PDB file of C-alpha atoms in Angstrom:
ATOM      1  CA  UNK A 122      15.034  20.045  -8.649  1.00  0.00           C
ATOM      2  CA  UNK A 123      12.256  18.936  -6.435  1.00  0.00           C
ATOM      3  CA  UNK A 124      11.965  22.362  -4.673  1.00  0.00           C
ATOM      4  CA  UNK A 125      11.484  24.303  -8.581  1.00  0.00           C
ATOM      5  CA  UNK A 126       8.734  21.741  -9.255  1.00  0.00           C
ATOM      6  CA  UNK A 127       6.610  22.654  -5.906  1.00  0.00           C
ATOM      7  CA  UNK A 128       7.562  25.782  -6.855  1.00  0.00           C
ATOM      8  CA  UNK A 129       6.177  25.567 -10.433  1.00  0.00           C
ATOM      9  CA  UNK A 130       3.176  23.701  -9.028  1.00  0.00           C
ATOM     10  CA  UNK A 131       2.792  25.990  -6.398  1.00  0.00           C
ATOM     11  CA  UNK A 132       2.678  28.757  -8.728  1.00  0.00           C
ATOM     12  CA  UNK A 133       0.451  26.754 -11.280  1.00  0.00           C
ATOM     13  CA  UNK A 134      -2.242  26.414  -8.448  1.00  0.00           C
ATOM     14  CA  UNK A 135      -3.190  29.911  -8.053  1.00  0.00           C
ATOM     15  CA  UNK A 136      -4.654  29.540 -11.759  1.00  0.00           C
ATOM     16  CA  UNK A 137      -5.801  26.137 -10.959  1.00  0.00           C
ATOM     17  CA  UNK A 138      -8.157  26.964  -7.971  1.00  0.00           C
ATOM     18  CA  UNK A 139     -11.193  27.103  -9.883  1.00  0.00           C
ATOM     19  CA  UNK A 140     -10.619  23.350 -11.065  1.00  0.00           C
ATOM     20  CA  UNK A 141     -10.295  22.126  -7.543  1.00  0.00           C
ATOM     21  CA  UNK A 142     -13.659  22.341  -7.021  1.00  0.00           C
ATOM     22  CA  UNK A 143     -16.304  19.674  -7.833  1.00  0.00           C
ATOM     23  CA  UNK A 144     -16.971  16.079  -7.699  1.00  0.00           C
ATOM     24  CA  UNK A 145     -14.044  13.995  -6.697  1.00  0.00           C
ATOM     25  CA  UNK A 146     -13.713  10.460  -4.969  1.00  0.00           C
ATOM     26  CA  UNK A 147     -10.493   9.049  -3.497  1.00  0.00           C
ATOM     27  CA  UNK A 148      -8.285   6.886  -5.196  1.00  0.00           C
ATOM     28  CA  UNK A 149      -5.622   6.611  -3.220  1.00  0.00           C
ATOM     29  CA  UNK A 150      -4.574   7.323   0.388  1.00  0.00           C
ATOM     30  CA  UNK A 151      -0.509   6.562   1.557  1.00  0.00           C
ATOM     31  CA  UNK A 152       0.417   7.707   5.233  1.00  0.00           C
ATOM     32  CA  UNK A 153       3.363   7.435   7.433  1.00  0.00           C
ATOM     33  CA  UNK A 154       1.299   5.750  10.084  1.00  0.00           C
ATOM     34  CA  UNK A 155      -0.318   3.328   8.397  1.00  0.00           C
ATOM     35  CA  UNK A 156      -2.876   2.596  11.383  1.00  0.00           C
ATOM     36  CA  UNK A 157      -4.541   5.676  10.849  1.00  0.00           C
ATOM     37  CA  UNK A 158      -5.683   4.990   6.857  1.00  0.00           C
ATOM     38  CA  UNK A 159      -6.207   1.456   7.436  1.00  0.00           C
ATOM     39  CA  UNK A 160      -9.703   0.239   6.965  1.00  0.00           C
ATOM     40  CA  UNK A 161     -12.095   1.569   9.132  1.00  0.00           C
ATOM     41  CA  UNK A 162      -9.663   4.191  10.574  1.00  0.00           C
ATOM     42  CA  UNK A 163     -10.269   7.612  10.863  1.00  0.00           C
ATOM     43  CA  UNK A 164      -8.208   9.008   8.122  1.00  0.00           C
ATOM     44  CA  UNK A 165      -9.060   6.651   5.921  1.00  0.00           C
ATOM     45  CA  UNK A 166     -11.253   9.365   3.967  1.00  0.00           C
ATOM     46  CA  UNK A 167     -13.797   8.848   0.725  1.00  0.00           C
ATOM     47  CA  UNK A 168     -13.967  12.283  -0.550  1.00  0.00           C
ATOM     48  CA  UNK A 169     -16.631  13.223  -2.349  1.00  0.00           C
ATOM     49  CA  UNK A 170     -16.849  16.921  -3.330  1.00  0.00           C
ATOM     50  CA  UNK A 171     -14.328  19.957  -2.442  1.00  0.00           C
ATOM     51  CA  UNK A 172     -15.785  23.585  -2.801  1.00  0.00           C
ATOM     52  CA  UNK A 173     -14.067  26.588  -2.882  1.00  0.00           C
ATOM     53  CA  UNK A 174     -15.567  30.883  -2.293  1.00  0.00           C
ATOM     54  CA  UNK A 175     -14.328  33.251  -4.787  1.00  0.00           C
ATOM     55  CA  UNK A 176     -10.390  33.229  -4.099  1.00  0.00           C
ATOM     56  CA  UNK A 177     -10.138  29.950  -2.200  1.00  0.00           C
ATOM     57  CA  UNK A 178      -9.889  31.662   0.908  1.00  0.00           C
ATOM     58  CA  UNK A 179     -12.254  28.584   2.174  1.00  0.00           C
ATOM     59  CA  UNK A 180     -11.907  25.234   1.217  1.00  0.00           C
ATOM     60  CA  UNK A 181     -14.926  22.871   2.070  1.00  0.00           C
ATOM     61  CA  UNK A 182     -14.306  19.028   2.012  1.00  0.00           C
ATOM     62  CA  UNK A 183     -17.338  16.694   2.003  1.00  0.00           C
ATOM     63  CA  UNK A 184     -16.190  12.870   2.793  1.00  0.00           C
ATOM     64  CA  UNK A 185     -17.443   9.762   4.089  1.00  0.00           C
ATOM     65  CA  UNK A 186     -15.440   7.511   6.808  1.00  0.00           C
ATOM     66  CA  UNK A 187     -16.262   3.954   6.640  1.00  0.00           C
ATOM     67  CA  UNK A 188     -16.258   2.840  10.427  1.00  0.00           C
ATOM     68  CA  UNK A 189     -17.817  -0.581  11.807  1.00  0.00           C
ATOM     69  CA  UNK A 190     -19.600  -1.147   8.136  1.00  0.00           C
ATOM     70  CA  UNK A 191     -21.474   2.292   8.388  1.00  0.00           C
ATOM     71  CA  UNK A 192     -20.807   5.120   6.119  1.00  0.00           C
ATOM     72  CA  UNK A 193     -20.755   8.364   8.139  1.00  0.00           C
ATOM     73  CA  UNK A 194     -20.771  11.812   6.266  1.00  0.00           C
ATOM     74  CA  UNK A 195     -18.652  14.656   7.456  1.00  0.00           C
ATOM     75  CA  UNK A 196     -18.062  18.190   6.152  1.00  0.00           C
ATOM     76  CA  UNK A 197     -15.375  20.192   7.343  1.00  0.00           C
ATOM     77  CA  UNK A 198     -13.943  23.614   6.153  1.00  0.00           C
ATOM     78  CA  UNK A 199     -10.347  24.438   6.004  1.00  0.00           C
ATOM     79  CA  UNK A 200      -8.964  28.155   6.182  1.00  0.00           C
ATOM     80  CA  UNK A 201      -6.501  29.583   4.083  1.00  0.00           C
ATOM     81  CA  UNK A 202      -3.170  30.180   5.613  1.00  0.00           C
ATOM     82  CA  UNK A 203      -0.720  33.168   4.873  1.00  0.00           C
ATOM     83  CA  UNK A 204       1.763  30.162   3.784  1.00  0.00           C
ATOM     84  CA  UNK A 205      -0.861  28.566   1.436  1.00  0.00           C
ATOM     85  CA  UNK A 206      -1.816  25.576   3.412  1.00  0.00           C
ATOM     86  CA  UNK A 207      -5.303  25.237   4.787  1.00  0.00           C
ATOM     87  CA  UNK A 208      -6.344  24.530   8.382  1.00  0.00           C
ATOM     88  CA  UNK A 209      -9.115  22.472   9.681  1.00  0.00           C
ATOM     89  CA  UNK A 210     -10.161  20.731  12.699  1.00  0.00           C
ATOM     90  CA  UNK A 211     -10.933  16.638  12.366  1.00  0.00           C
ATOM     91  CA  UNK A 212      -9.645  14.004  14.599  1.00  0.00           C
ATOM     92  CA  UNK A 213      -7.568  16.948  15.944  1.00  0.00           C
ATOM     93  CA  UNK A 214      -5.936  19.470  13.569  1.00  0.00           C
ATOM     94  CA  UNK A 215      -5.309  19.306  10.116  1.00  0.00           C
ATOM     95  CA  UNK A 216      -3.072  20.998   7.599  1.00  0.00           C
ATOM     96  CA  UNK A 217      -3.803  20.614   3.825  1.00  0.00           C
ATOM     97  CA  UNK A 218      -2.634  21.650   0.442  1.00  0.00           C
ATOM     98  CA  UNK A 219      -3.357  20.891  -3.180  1.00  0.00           C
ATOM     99  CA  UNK A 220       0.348  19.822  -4.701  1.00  0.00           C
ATOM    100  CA  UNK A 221      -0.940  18.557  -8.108  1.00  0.00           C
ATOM    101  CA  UNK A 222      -4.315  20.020 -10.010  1.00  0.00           C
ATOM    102  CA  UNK A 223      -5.692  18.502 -13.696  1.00  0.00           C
ATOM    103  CA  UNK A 224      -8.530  17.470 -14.552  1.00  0.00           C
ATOM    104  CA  UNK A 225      -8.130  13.689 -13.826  1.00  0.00           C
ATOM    105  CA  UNK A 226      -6.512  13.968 -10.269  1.00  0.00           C
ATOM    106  CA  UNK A 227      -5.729  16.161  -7.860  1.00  0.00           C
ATOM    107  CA  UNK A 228      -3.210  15.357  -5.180  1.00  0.00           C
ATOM    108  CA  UNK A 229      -3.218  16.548  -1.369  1.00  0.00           C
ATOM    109  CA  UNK A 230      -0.440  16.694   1.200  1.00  0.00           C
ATOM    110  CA  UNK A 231      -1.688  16.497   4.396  1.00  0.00           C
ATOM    111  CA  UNK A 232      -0.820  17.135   8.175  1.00  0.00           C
ATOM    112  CA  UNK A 233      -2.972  15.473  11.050  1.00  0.00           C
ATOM    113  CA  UNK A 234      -2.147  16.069  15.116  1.00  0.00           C
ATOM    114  CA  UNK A 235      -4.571  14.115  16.897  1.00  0.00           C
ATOM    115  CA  UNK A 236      -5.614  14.761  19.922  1.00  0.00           C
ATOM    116  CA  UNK A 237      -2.738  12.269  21.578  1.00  0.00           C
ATOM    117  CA  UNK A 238      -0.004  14.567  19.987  1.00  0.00           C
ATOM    118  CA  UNK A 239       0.825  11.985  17.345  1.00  0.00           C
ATOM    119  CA  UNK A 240       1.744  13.500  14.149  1.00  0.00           C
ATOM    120  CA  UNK A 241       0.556  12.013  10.736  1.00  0.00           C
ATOM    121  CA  UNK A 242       2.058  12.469   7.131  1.00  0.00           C
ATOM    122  CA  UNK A 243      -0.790  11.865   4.313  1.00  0.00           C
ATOM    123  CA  UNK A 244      -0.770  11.827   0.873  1.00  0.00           C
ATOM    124  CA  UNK A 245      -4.631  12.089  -1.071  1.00  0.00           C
ATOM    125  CA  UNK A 246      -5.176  11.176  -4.464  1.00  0.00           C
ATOM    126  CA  UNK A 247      -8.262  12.411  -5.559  1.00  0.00           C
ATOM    127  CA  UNK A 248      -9.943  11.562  -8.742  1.00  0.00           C
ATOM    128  CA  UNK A 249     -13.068  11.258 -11.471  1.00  0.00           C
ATOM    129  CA  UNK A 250     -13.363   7.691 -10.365  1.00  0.00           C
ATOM    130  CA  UNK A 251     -10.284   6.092 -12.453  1.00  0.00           C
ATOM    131  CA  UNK A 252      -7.878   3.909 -10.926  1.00  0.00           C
ATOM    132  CA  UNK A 253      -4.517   5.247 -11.278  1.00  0.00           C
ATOM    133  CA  UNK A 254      -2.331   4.070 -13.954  1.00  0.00           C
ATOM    134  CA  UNK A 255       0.732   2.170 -12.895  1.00  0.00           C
ATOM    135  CA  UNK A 256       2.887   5.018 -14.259  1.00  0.00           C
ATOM    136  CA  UNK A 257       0.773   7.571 -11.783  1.00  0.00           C
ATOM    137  CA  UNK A 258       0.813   5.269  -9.308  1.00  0.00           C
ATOM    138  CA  UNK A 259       4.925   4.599  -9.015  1.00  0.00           C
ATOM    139  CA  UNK A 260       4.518   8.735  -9.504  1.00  0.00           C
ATOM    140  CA  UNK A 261       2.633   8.994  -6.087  1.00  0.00           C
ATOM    141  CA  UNK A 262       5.213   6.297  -4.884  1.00  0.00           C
ATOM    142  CA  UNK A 263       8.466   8.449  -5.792  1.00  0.00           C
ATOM    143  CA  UNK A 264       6.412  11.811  -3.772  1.00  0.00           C
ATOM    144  CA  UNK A 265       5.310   9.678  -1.139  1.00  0.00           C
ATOM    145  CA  UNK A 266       9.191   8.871  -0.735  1.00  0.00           C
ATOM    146  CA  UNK A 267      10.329  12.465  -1.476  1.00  0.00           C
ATOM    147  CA  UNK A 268       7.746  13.685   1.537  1.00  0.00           C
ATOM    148  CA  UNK A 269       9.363  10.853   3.896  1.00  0.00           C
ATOM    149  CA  UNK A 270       6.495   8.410   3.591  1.00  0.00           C
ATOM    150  CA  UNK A 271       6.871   5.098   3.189  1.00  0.00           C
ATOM    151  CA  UNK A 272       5.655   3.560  -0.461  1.00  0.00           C
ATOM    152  CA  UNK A 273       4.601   0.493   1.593  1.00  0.00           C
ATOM    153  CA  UNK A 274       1.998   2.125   3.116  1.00  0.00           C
ATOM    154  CA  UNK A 275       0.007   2.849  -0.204  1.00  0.00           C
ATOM    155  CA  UNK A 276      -3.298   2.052  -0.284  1.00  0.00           C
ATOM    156  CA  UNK A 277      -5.721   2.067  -3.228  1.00  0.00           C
ATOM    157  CA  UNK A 278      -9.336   2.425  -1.954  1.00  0.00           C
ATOM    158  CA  UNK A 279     -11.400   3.253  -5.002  1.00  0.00           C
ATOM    159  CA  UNK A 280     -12.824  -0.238  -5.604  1.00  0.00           C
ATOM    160  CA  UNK A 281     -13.452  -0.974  -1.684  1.00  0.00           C
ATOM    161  CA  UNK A 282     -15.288   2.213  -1.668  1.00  0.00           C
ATOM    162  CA  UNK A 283     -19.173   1.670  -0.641  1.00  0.00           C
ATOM    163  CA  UNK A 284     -20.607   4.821   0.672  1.00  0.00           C
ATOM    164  CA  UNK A 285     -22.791   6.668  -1.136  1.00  0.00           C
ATOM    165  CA  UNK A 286     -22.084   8.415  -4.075  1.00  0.00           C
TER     166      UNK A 286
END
């Protein structure tokens, strides 16, 4: 079952491209390591706009990391991969995908090797600047646990959010 719904949402984001793109701010960041979204960390990311070119070949990600009390702003570009997954260099190398596109959220899966070799599961909720709902949020639990990340390791960061907007 879980396999036909990435499939269905897999299929639903090659229409949903266009809505990717735009103003966004993170609501919600859950890892498998949880050292590397805690505060101050470097995946602990405040996105702030994605952009896409024409077919999404290029995915630009504009986000603020919150380190010693200073807000610094970073821009990075991923590149599409045959496989759909996008490819980007940041505290060593990144894979990301959109899994989930509407208008309210958009969810990211997310790969990080850092320059150590340590590998690091992240989920990336992504929203208008809404809190999730406690139905969404057990929602990003049950993925979280379907991806092999553990729900403990949620962490909400919309309200601690400071940087600029």
């Amino acid at each position: 079952m879980v396999k036909f719904l990435l499939l269905a949402l897999a299929f639903g984001l090659a229409h949903a491209q266009i809505k990717v793109a735009g103003k966004w701010r993170t609501v919600a960041i859950i890892a498998d390591r949880a050292d590397k979204i805690a505060f101050g960390a470097p995946m602990r990311l405040y996105v702030r706009e994605l952009t896409c070119n024409d077919k999404c070949s290029k995915m630009g990600v504009s986000f603020y990391v919150n380190s010693n009390g200073q807000c610094s702003k970073t821009e990075v570009t991923g590149y599409k991969q045959a496989d759909g997954t996008y490819k980007t260099q940041y505290e060593g190398d990144n894979t990301f995908q959109p899994v989930y596109v509407t208008e309210k959220h958009t969810v990211f899966t997310s790969r990080n090797v850092d320059r150590a070799g340590r590998e690091t599961k992240l989920i990336f909720v992504l929203g208008r600047g809404e809190p999730l709902t406690d139905e969404e949020h057990e929602k990003v639990e049950k993925f979280a646990e379907e991806q092999n990340i553990p729900p403990e390791n949620f962490q909400n960061v919309l309200a601690e959010d400071t940087c600029p907007k």
